[in-house]
PDB file of C-alpha atoms in Angstrom:
ATOM      1  CA  MET A 556       0.919  -3.634  11.028  1.00  0.00           C
ATOM      2  CA  ALA A 557      -2.081  -2.894   9.008  1.00  0.00           C
ATOM      3  CA  ASP A 558      -3.817  -5.232   6.806  1.00  0.00           C
ATOM      4  CA  PHE A 559      -5.949  -4.423   3.708  1.00  0.00           C
ATOM      5  CA  GLU A 560      -8.149  -7.529   3.724  1.00  0.00           C
ATOM      6  CA  PRO A 561     -10.095  -7.169   6.887  1.00  0.00           C
ATOM      7  CA  CYS A 562     -10.449  -3.454   6.257  1.00  0.00           C
ATOM      8  CA  TRP A 563     -11.992  -3.911   2.632  1.00  0.00           C
ATOM      9  CA  ALA A 564     -14.463  -6.799   4.014  1.00  0.00           C
ATOM     10  CA  PHE A 565     -15.531  -4.437   6.641  1.00  0.00           C
ATOM     11  CA  THR A 566     -16.121  -1.440   3.917  1.00  0.00           C
ATOM     12  CA  GLU A 567     -17.354  -3.730   1.394  1.00  0.00           C
ATOM     13  CA  ASN A 568     -20.094  -5.000   3.692  1.00  0.00           C
ATOM     14  CA  GLU A 569     -20.996  -1.562   4.921  1.00  0.00           C
ATOM     15  CA  GLU A 570     -21.440  -0.274   1.191  1.00  0.00           C
ATOM     16  CA  GLY A 571     -23.520  -3.204   0.192  1.00  0.00           C
ATOM     17  CA  ASP A 572     -24.155  -4.172  -3.271  1.00  0.00           C
ATOM     18  CA  TYR A 573     -25.664  -2.017  -6.090  1.00  0.00           C
ATOM     19  CA  SER A 574     -27.925   0.754  -5.235  1.00  0.00           C
ATOM     20  CA  ASP A 575     -29.242   3.997  -6.959  1.00  0.00           C
ATOM     21  CA  THR A 576     -30.924   6.032  -3.907  1.00  0.00           C
ATOM     22  CA  LEU A 577     -32.964   9.003  -4.660  1.00  0.00           C
ATOM     23  CA  GLY A 578     -31.265  11.897  -3.243  1.00  0.00           C
ATOM     24  CA  ASP A 579     -27.904  10.273  -3.030  1.00  0.00           C
ATOM     25  CA  SER A 580     -25.470  12.462  -5.087  1.00  0.00           C
ATOM     26  CA  GLY A 581     -23.171   9.408  -5.788  1.00  0.00           C
ATOM     27  CA  GLY A 582     -25.873   8.063  -8.305  1.00  0.00           C
ATOM     28  CA  PRO A 583     -25.613   4.412  -9.255  1.00  0.00           C
ATOM     29  CA  THR A 584     -23.226   2.739  -6.835  1.00  0.00           C
ATOM     30  CA  LYS A 585     -21.925  -0.672  -6.145  1.00  0.00           C
ATOM     31  CA  TRP A 586     -19.761  -1.454  -3.070  1.00  0.00           C
ATOM     32  CA  GLY A 587     -19.318   2.065  -2.699  1.00  0.00           C
ATOM     33  CA  ILE A 588     -17.955   2.675  -6.302  1.00  0.00           C
ATOM     34  CA  THR A 589     -19.914   5.263  -7.999  1.00  0.00           C
ATOM     35  CA  LEU A 590     -20.721   5.779 -11.697  1.00  0.00           C
ATOM     36  CA  GLY A 591     -18.160   8.887 -11.644  1.00  0.00           C
ATOM     37  CA  THR A 592     -15.467   6.686  -9.828  1.00  0.00           C
ATOM     38  CA  LEU A 593     -15.680   3.761 -12.199  1.00  0.00           C
ATOM     39  CA  ARG A 594     -15.936   6.034 -15.207  1.00  0.00           C
ATOM     40  CA  ASP A 595     -12.577   7.782 -14.070  1.00  0.00           C
ATOM     41  CA  TRP A 596     -10.980   4.514 -13.393  1.00  0.00           C
ATOM     42  CA  LEU A 597     -11.950   3.025 -16.850  1.00  0.00           C
ATOM     43  CA  HIS A 598     -11.107   6.111 -18.582  1.00  0.00           C
ATOM     44  CA  ARG A 599     -14.343   6.142 -20.645  1.00  0.00           C
ATOM     45  CA  TYR A 600     -18.143   6.887 -20.613  1.00  0.00           C
ATOM     46  CA  ILE A 601     -20.160   4.164 -18.838  1.00  0.00           C
ATOM     47  CA  THR A 602     -23.759   3.826 -17.673  1.00  0.00           C
ATOM     48  CA  ALA A 603     -25.677   2.430 -14.656  1.00  0.00           C
ATOM     49  CA  ALA A 604     -25.451  -0.967 -16.208  1.00  0.00           C
ATOM     50  CA  ASP A 605     -21.642  -0.969 -16.262  1.00  0.00           C
ATOM     51  CA  VAL A 606     -21.762   0.065 -12.477  1.00  0.00           C
ATOM     52  CA  LYS A 607     -24.255  -2.974 -11.902  1.00  0.00           C
ATOM     53  CA  ALA A 608     -21.692  -5.233 -13.905  1.00  0.00           C
ATOM     54  CA  LEU A 609     -18.856  -4.088 -11.844  1.00  0.00           C
ATOM     55  CA  THR A 610     -16.914  -7.265 -10.451  1.00  0.00           C
ATOM     56  CA  PRO A 611     -15.622  -7.611  -6.641  1.00  0.00           C
ATOM     57  CA  ALA A 612     -12.144  -8.031  -7.922  1.00  0.00           C
ATOM     58  CA  THR A 613     -12.401  -4.422  -9.709  1.00  0.00           C
ATOM     59  CA  ALA A 614     -13.985  -2.809  -6.769  1.00  0.00           C
ATOM     60  CA  LYS A 615     -11.463  -4.042  -4.435  1.00  0.00           C
ATOM     61  CA  GLU A 616      -8.622  -3.073  -6.953  1.00  0.00           C
ATOM     62  CA  ILE A 617     -10.192   0.412  -6.903  1.00  0.00           C
ATOM     63  CA  ALA A 618     -10.582   0.507  -3.246  1.00  0.00           C
ATOM     64  CA  ARG A 619      -6.681  -0.276  -2.580  1.00  0.00           C
ATOM     65  CA  ALA A 620      -5.298   2.120  -5.394  1.00  0.00           C
ATOM     66  CA  ARG A 621      -7.781   5.011  -4.782  1.00  0.00           C
ATOM     67  CA  TYR A 622      -8.355   5.015  -0.907  1.00  0.00           C
ATOM     68  CA  TRP A 623      -6.020   2.458   1.014  1.00  0.00           C
ATOM     69  CA  ASP A 624      -2.789   3.548  -0.976  1.00  0.00           C
ATOM     70  CA  HIS A 625      -3.430   7.467  -0.576  1.00  0.00           C
ATOM     71  CA  ILE A 626      -4.196   6.943   3.211  1.00  0.00           C
ATOM     72  CA  LYS A 627      -1.019   4.725   3.611  1.00  0.00           C
ATOM     73  CA  GLY A 628      -3.141   1.951   4.947  1.00  0.00           C
ATOM     74  CA  ASP A 629       0.079  -0.314   5.073  1.00  0.00           C
ATOM     75  CA  ALA A 630       1.855   2.086   7.497  1.00  0.00           C
ATOM     76  CA  LEU A 631      -1.082   2.656  10.078  1.00  0.00           C
ATOM     77  CA  PRO A 632      -1.710   0.496  12.908  1.00  0.00           C
ATOM     78  CA  ALA A 633      -4.079  -2.225  12.819  1.00  0.00           C
ATOM     79  CA  GLY A 634      -7.603  -0.864  13.610  1.00  0.00           C
ATOM     80  CA  VAL A 635      -6.649   2.741  13.015  1.00  0.00           C
ATOM     81  CA  ASP A 636      -6.093   1.582   9.292  1.00  0.00           C
ATOM     82  CA  LEU A 637      -9.722   0.529   9.204  1.00  0.00           C
ATOM     83  CA  VAL A 638     -11.144   3.682  10.581  1.00  0.00           C
ATOM     84  CA  VAL A 639      -8.993   5.917   8.617  1.00  0.00           C
ATOM     85  CA  PHE A 640      -9.878   3.583   5.491  1.00  0.00           C
ATOM     86  CA  ASP A 641     -13.551   3.237   5.776  1.00  0.00           C
ATOM     87  CA  PHE A 642     -14.059   7.055   6.374  1.00  0.00           C
ATOM     88  CA  ALA A 643     -11.879   7.790   3.359  1.00  0.00           C
ATOM     89  CA  TYR A 644     -14.183   5.589   1.254  1.00  0.00           C
ATOM     90  CA  ASN A 645     -17.147   7.200   2.586  1.00  0.00           C
ATOM     91  CA  ALA A 646     -16.046  10.821   2.735  1.00  0.00           C
ATOM     92  CA  GLY A 647     -12.899  11.060   0.850  1.00  0.00           C
ATOM     93  CA  TRP A 648      -9.223  10.225   1.312  1.00  0.00           C
ATOM     94  CA  SER A 649      -7.950  13.691   1.671  1.00  0.00           C
ATOM     95  CA  ARG A 650     -10.579  14.500   4.524  1.00  0.00           C
ATOM     96  CA  SER A 651      -9.804  11.305   6.077  1.00  0.00           C
ATOM     97  CA  ALA A 652      -5.998  11.965   6.059  1.00  0.00           C
ATOM     98  CA  ARG A 653      -6.611  15.471   7.630  1.00  0.00           C
ATOM     99  CA  PHE A 654      -8.735  14.126  10.253  1.00  0.00           C
ATOM    100  CA  LEU A 655      -5.838  11.754  11.062  1.00  0.00           C
ATOM    101  CA  GLN A 656      -3.487  14.875  10.994  1.00  0.00           C
ATOM    102  CA  ARG A 657      -5.798  16.771  13.564  1.00  0.00           C
ATOM    103  CA  CYS A 658      -5.915  14.015  15.924  1.00  0.00           C
ATOM    104  CA  VAL A 659      -2.021  13.515  15.837  1.00  0.00           C
ATOM    105  CA  GLY A 660      -1.385  17.389  15.817  1.00  0.00           C
ATOM    106  CA  THR A 661       0.466  17.468  12.366  1.00  0.00           C
ATOM    107  CA  ILE A 662      -0.169  19.977   9.543  1.00  0.00           C
ATOM    108  CA  GLU A 663      -3.451  19.348   8.002  1.00  0.00           C
ATOM    109  CA  ASP A 664      -2.545  19.022   4.503  1.00  0.00           C
ATOM    110  CA  GLY A 665      -4.331  15.715   3.514  1.00  0.00           C
ATOM    111  CA  GLN A 666      -1.395  13.870   2.572  1.00  0.00           C
ATOM    112  CA  ILE A 667      -0.311  11.132   4.965  1.00  0.00           C
ATOM    113  CA  GLY A 668       3.650  11.278   5.111  1.00  0.00           C
ATOM    114  CA  PRO A 669       6.401  10.613   7.408  1.00  0.00           C
ATOM    115  CA  LYS A 670       5.385  13.349  10.010  1.00  0.00           C
ATOM    116  CA  THR A 671       1.844  12.249  10.092  1.00  0.00           C
ATOM    117  CA  LEU A 672       2.938   8.780  10.716  1.00  0.00           C
ATOM    118  CA  ALA A 673       5.425   9.616  13.407  1.00  0.00           C
ATOM    119  CA  GLY A 674       2.428  11.464  15.180  1.00  0.00           C
ATOM    120  CA  VAL A 675       0.400   8.336  14.746  1.00  0.00           C
ATOM    121  CA  GLY A 676       3.181   6.542  16.836  1.00  0.00           C
ATOM    122  CA  LYS A 677       2.642   8.610  19.779  1.00  0.00           C
ATOM    123  CA  PHE A 678      -0.799   7.449  20.486  1.00  0.00           C
ATOM    124  CA  THR A 679      -2.383   4.232  21.315  1.00  0.00           C
ATOM    125  CA  ALA A 680      -4.630   2.629  18.380  1.00  0.00           C
ATOM    126  CA  GLY A 681      -7.476   3.024  20.935  1.00  0.00           C
ATOM    127  CA  ALA A 682      -7.000   6.732  21.558  1.00  0.00           C
ATOM    128  CA  LEU A 683      -6.811   7.453  17.781  1.00  0.00           C
ATOM    129  CA  ILE A 684      -9.977   5.392  16.946  1.00  0.00           C
ATOM    130  CA  ASP A 685     -11.937   6.980  19.834  1.00  0.00           C
ATOM    131  CA  GLN A 686     -10.880  10.624  18.483  1.00  0.00           C
ATOM    132  CA  LEU A 687     -11.427  10.004  14.892  1.00  0.00           C
ATOM    133  CA  THR A 688     -14.820   8.467  15.312  1.00  0.00           C
ATOM    134  CA  LYS A 689     -15.746  11.641  17.161  1.00  0.00           C
ATOM    135  CA  LEU A 690     -14.751  13.768  14.408  1.00  0.00           C
ATOM    136  CA  HIS A 691     -16.316  11.569  11.875  1.00  0.00           C
ATOM    137  CA  GLU A 692     -19.807  11.878  13.562  1.00  0.00           C
ATOM    138  CA  VAL A 693     -19.361  15.712  13.942  1.00  0.00           C
ATOM    139  CA  TYR A 694     -18.575  15.724  10.114  1.00  0.00           C
ATOM    140  CA  TYR A 695     -21.729  13.728   9.470  1.00  0.00           C
ATOM    141  CA  GLU A 696     -23.807  15.876  11.298  1.00  0.00           C
ATOM    142  CA  ALA A 697     -22.609  19.152   9.419  1.00  0.00           C
ATOM    143  CA  VAL A 698     -23.061  17.468   6.388  1.00  0.00           C
ATOM    144  CA  ALA A 699     -26.577  16.398   7.148  1.00  0.00           C
ATOM    145  CA  ASP A 700     -27.133  20.095   8.612  1.00  0.00           C
ATOM    146  CA  ALA A 701     -25.812  21.718   5.423  1.00  0.00           C
ATOM    147  CA  VAL A 702     -27.743  19.400   2.983  1.00  0.00           C
ATOM    148  CA  PRO A 703     -31.357  18.674   3.829  1.00  0.00           C
ATOM    149  CA  SER A 704     -31.468  15.829   1.434  1.00  0.00           C
ATOM    150  CA  ASP A 705     -28.535  14.157   3.347  1.00  0.00           C
ATOM    151  CA  GLN A 706     -30.749  13.999   6.811  1.00  0.00           C
ATOM    152  CA  GLN A 707     -31.762  10.404   5.577  1.00  0.00           C
ATOM    153  CA  PHE A 708     -28.251   9.185   5.586  1.00  0.00           C
ATOM    154  CA  LEU A 709     -27.177  10.643   9.031  1.00  0.00           C
ATOM    155  CA  LYS A 710     -28.425   7.564  11.164  1.00  0.00           C
ATOM    156  CA  GLY A 711     -26.703   5.156   8.755  1.00  0.00           C
ATOM    157  CA  TRP A 712     -23.444   7.168   8.748  1.00  0.00           C
ATOM    158  CA  GLU A 713     -23.258   7.634  12.462  1.00  0.00           C
ATOM    159  CA  GLY A 714     -24.008   3.886  12.968  1.00  0.00           C
ATOM    160  CA  ARG A 715     -21.200   3.088  10.630  1.00  0.00           C
ATOM    161  CA  ALA A 716     -18.649   5.176  12.204  1.00  0.00           C
ATOM    162  CA  GLY A 717     -19.692   3.349  15.490  1.00  0.00           C
ATOM    163  CA  ARG A 718     -19.248  -0.142  13.741  1.00  0.00           C
ATOM    164  CA  ALA A 719     -16.167   1.028  12.452  1.00  0.00           C
ATOM    165  CA  ALA A 720     -14.747   2.009  15.731  1.00  0.00           C
ATOM    166  CA  GLN A 721     -15.800  -1.323  17.310  1.00  0.00           C
ATOM    167  CA  ARG A 722     -14.260  -3.399  14.573  1.00  0.00           C
ATOM    168  CA  GLY A 723     -10.886  -1.197  14.495  1.00  0.00           C
ATOM    169  CA  LEU A 724     -10.920  -1.705  18.287  1.00  0.00           C
ATOM    170  CA  GLU A 725     -11.205  -5.531  17.763  1.00  0.00           C
ATOM    171  CA  LEU A 726      -8.415  -5.595  15.199  1.00  0.00           C
ATOM    172  CA  THR A 727      -5.991  -3.773  17.795  1.00  0.00           C
ATOM    173  CA  ARG A 728      -6.115  -6.962  20.036  1.00  0.00           C
TER     174      ARG A 728
END
């Protein structure tokens, strides 16, 4: 079964510490938690200074509640959980769920439920990781093509998808 801890460790490392990159629509971000996400989580107005002050414990709590729980990470096979979670964290949990549903042939409604989980059980973790990684790479290319300012992120996104696949496969063993 899945385990949040190695998945979070991977994603936390990929996201890095505080950044406020010109051209990044997320604005001030720490461990992948954007100013908007933190504002929504805290239910109050915040500034970049609040994002900088974000603690690892709070970032982890947000990651679990806003991404892991939505993708039903505890019910996914080891390795698949990491790939689905990391993409959810980077591109949205509903999109990540739809991509998983596409891979397993269930209705793409963005809500992982019993039918999606049953579909997951019909595939090996390695096969799903491979299919998901291909979809993620195609998605990143489409985003970079559609938003010229995002071209600067394409190589990093594709590298991250590859590293997630590699780490996911390691977790299946």
